[in-house]
Short mmCIF file of C-alpha atoms and ligand atoms in Angstrom, two decimals:
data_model
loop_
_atom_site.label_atom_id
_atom_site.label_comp_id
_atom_site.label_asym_id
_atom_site.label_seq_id
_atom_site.Cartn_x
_atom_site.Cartn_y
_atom_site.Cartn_z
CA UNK A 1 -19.00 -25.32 -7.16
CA UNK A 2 -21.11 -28.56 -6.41
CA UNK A 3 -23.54 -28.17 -3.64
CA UNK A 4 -23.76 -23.71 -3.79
CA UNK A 5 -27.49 -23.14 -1.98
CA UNK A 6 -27.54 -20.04 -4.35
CA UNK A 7 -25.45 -20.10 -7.84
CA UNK A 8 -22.05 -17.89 -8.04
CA UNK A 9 -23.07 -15.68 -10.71
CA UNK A 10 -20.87 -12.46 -12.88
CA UNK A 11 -22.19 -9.70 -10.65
CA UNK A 12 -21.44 -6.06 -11.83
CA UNK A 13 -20.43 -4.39 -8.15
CA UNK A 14 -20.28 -1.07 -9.29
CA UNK A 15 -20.25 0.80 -13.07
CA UNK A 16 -16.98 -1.06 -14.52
CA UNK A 17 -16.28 -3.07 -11.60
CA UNK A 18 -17.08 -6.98 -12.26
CA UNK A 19 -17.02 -10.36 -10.28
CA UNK A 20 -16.56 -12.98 -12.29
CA UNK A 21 -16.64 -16.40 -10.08
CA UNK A 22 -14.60 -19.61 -11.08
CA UNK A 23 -13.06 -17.88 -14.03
CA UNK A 24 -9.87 -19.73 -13.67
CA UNK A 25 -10.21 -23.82 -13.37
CA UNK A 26 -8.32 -25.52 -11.80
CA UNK A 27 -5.34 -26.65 -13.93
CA UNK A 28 -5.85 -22.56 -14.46
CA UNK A 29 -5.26 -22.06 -10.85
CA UNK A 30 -2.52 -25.12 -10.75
CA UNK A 31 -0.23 -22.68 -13.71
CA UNK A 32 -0.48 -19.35 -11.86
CA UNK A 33 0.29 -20.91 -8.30
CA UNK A 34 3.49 -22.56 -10.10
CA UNK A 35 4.72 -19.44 -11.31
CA UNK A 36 3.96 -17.27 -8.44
CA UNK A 37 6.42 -19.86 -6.02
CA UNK A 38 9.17 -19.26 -8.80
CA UNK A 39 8.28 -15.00 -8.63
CA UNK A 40 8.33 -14.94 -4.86
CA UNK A 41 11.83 -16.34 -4.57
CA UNK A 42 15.17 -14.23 -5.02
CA UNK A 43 16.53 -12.16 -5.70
CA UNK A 44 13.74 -10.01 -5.74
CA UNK A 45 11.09 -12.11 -4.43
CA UNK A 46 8.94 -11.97 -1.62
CA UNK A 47 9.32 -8.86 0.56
CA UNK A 48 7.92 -7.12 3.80
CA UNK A 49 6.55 -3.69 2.47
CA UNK A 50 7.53 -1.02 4.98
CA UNK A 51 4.93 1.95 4.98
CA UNK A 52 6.37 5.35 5.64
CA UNK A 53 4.59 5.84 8.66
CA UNK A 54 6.79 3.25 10.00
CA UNK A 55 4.80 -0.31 9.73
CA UNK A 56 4.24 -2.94 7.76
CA UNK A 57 1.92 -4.28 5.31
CA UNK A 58 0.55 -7.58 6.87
CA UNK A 59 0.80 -9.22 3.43
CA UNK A 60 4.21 -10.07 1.71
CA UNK A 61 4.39 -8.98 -2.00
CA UNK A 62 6.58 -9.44 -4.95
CA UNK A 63 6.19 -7.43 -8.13
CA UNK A 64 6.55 -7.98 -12.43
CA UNK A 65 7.67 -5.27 -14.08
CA UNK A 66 7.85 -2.96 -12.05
CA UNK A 67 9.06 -2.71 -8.51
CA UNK A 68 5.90 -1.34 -6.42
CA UNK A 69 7.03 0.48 -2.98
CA UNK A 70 4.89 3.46 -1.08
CA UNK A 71 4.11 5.16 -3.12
CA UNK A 72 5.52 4.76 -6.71
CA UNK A 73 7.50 2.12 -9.24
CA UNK A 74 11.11 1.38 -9.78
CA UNK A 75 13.03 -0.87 -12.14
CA UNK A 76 14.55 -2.99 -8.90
CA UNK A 77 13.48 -3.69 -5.58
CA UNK A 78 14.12 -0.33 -3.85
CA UNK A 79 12.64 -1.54 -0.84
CA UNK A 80 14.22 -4.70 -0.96
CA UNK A 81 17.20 -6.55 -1.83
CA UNK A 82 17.61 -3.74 -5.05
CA UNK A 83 17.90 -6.52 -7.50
CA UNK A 84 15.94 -5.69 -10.51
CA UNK A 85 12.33 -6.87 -10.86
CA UNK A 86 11.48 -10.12 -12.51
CA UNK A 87 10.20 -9.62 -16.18
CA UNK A 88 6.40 -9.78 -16.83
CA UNK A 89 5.99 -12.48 -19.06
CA UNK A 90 3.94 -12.49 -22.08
CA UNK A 91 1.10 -15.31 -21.21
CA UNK A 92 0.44 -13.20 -17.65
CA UNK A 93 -0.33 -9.92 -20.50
CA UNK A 94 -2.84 -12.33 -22.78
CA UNK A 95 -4.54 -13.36 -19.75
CA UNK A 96 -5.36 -10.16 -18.22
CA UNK A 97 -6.37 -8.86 -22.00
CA UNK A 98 -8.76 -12.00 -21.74
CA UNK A 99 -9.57 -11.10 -18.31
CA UNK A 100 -10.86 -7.58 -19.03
CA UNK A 101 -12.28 -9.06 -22.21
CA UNK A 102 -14.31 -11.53 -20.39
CA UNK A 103 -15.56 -9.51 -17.66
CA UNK A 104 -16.13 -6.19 -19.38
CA UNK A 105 -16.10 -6.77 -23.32
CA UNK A 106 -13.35 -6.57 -25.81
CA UNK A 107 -13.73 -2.79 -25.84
CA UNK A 108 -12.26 -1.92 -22.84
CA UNK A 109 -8.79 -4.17 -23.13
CA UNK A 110 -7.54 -0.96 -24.93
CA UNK A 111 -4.26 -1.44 -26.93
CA UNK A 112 -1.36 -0.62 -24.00
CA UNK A 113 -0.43 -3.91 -22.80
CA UNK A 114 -0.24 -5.31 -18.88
CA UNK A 115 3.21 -4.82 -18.15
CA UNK A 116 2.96 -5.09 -14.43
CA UNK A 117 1.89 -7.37 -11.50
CA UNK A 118 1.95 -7.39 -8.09
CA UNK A 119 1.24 -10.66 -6.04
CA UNK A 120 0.09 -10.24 -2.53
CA UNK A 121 0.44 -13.64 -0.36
CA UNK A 122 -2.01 -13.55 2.95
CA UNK A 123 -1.51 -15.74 6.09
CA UNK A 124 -1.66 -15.94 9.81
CA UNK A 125 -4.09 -12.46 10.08
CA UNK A 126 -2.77 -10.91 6.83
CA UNK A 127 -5.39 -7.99 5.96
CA UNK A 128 -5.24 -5.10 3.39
CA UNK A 129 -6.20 -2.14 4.05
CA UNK A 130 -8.78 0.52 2.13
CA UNK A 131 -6.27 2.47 -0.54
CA UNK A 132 -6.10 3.19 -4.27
CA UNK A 133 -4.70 2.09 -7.10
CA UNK A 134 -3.47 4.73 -8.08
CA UNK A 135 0.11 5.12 -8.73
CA UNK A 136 0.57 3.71 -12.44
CA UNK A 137 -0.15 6.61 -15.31
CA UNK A 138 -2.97 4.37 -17.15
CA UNK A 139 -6.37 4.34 -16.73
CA UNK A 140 -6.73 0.51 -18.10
CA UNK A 141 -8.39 -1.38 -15.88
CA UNK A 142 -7.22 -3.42 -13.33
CA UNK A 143 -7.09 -7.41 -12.96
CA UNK A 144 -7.42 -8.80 -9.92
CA UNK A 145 -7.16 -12.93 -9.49
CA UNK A 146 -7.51 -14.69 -6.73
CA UNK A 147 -5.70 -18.35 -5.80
CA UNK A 148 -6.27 -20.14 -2.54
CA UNK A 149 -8.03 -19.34 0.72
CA UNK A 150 -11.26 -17.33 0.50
CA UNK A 151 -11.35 -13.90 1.32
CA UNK A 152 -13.83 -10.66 1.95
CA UNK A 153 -13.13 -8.01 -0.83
CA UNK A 154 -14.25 -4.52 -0.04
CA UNK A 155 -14.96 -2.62 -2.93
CA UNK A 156 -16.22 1.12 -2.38
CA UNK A 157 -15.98 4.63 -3.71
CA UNK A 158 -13.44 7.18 -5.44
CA UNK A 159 -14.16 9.68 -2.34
CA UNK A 160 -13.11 8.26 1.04
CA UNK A 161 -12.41 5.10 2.98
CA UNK A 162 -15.63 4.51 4.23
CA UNK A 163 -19.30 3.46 3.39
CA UNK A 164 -20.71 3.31 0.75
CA UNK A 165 -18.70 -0.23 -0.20
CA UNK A 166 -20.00 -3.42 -0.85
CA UNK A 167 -18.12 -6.81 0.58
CA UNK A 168 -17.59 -9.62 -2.06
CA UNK A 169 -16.52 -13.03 -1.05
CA UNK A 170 -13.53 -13.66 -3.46
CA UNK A 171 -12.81 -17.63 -3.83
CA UNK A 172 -9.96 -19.64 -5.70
CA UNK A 173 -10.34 -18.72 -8.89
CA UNK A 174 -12.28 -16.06 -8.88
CA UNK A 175 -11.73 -13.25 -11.19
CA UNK A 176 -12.05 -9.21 -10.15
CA UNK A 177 -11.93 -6.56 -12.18
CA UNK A 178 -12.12 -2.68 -12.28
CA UNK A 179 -12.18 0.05 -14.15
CA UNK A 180 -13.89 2.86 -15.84
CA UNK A 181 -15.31 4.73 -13.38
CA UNK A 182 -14.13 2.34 -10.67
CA UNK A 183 -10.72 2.61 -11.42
CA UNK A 184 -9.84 4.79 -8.45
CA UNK A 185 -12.29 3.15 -5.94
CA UNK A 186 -11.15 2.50 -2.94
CA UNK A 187 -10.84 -1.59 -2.00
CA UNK A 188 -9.10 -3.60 0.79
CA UNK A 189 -9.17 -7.49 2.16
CA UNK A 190 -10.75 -6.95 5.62
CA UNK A 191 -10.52 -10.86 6.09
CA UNK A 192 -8.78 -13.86 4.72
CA UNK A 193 -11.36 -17.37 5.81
CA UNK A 194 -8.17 -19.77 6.90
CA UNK A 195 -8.24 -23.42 5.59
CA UNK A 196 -10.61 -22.76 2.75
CA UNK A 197 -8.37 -22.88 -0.24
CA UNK A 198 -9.43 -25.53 -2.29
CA UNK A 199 -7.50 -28.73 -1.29
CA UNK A 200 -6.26 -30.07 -4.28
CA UNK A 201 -4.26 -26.74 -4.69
CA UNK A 202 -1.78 -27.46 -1.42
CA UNK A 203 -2.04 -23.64 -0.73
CA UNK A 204 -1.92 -22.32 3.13
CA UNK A 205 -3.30 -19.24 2.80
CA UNK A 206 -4.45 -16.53 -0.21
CA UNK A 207 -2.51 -15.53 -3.19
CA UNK A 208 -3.43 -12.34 -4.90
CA UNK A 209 -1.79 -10.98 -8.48
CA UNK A 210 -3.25 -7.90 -9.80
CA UNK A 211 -2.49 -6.95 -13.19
CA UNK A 212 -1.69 -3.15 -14.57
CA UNK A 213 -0.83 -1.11 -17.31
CA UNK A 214 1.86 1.39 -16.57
CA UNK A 215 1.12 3.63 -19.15
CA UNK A 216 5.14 4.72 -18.72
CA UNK A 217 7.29 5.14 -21.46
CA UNK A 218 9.99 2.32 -22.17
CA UNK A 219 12.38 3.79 -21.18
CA UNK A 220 10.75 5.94 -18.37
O1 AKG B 301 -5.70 -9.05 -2.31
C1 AKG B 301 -6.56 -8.47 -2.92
O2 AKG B 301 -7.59 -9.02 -3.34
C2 AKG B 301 -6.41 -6.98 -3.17
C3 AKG B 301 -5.00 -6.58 -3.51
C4 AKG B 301 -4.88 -5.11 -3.71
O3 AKG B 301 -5.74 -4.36 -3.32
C5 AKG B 301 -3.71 -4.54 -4.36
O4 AKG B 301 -2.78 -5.27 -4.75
O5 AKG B 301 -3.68 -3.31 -4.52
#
């Protein structure tokens, strides 16, 4: 970005966990914010997730894929209106193999391909909190892209919750991923900065779509 005091630079976070700023541009960023306003209508589009403790995830979600609900996958939207999930299209699969390529070398895009996504949409005080991603049976890594407002990323350990993490300012465009031994850290959006999406993109708010690989069988 024009006028950074300090340059935006690929910063390795922790072993296998990678910040890769401005990774897509914006006609990048124009595609995927297209396709997510097609995802996150119905039937099964954008949903409330209920926890079952008995509240609610502040940000709305809609899956590929896979349906995600606490704490596993379905074919439909469980949760939701029980329609089945939209398919995960091809190009989203190349550009998370491109993704992991690009942030951690062509090594570790392993041969199972993405075959899920979930895309979390922040406003008002939408937060996530600390958890793990751990409820798909592959240890490929995961792809996290950011469209829209800016947000603080906390990225910590495999043990607990708490400290040590490290707080990464993810912008529009901005590319996240993790795995290796990172894949089971714990991460969370403590804040989403309102009114700093870029303003050519006409987004209110923060669009997030993580990619995974199931690592279930077909038919599973
Ligand atoms: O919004 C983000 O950057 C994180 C999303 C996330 O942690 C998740 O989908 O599991």
């Amino acid at each position: 970005m024009d006028g950074e005091l300090f340059p935006r630079i690929r910063t390795e976070v922790a072993p296998g966990a990678v910040h890769v700023p401005d990774w897509l541009d914006a006609a990048g960023q124009r595609r995927l914010l297209d396709a997510c306003r097609e995802w996150a209508r119905p039937p099964a589009g954008l949903r409330t997730v209920r926890t079952p403790g008995g509240g609610t995830m502040t940000a709305r979600q809609v899956c590929l894929g896979r349906h995600w609900y606490p704490y596993g996958y379905a074919r439909t939207a469980v949760d939701g209106d029980g329609s089945p999930v939209k398919p995960f299209p091809a190009w989203l699969g190349e550009l998370g193999r491109r993704a992991v390529a690009d942030a951690l070398g062509a090594a570790q895009a392993g041969p199972e391909p993405y075959d899920i996504a979930l895309i979390n949409f922040y406003d008002g005080d939408a937060r996530m909190g600390m958890h793990r991603d751990g409820d798909e049976a592959s240890p490929a890594p995961v792809v996290s892209l950011s469209l829209g407002d800016t947000c603080v990323f906390r990225f910590g350990n495999t043990e607990t919750r708490a400290r040590p993490y490290t707080d990464v300012e993810l912008r529009s465009g901005d590319l996240f991923v993790f795995g290796g031994p990172s894949r089971l850290a714990y991460h969370g959006v403590p804040r989403v900065r309102a009114g700093t999406a870029p303003p050519a993109l006409r987004l209110a708010g923060r669009l997030n779509i993580t990619l995974r690989v199931s690592g279930f069988p077909a038919d599973g």
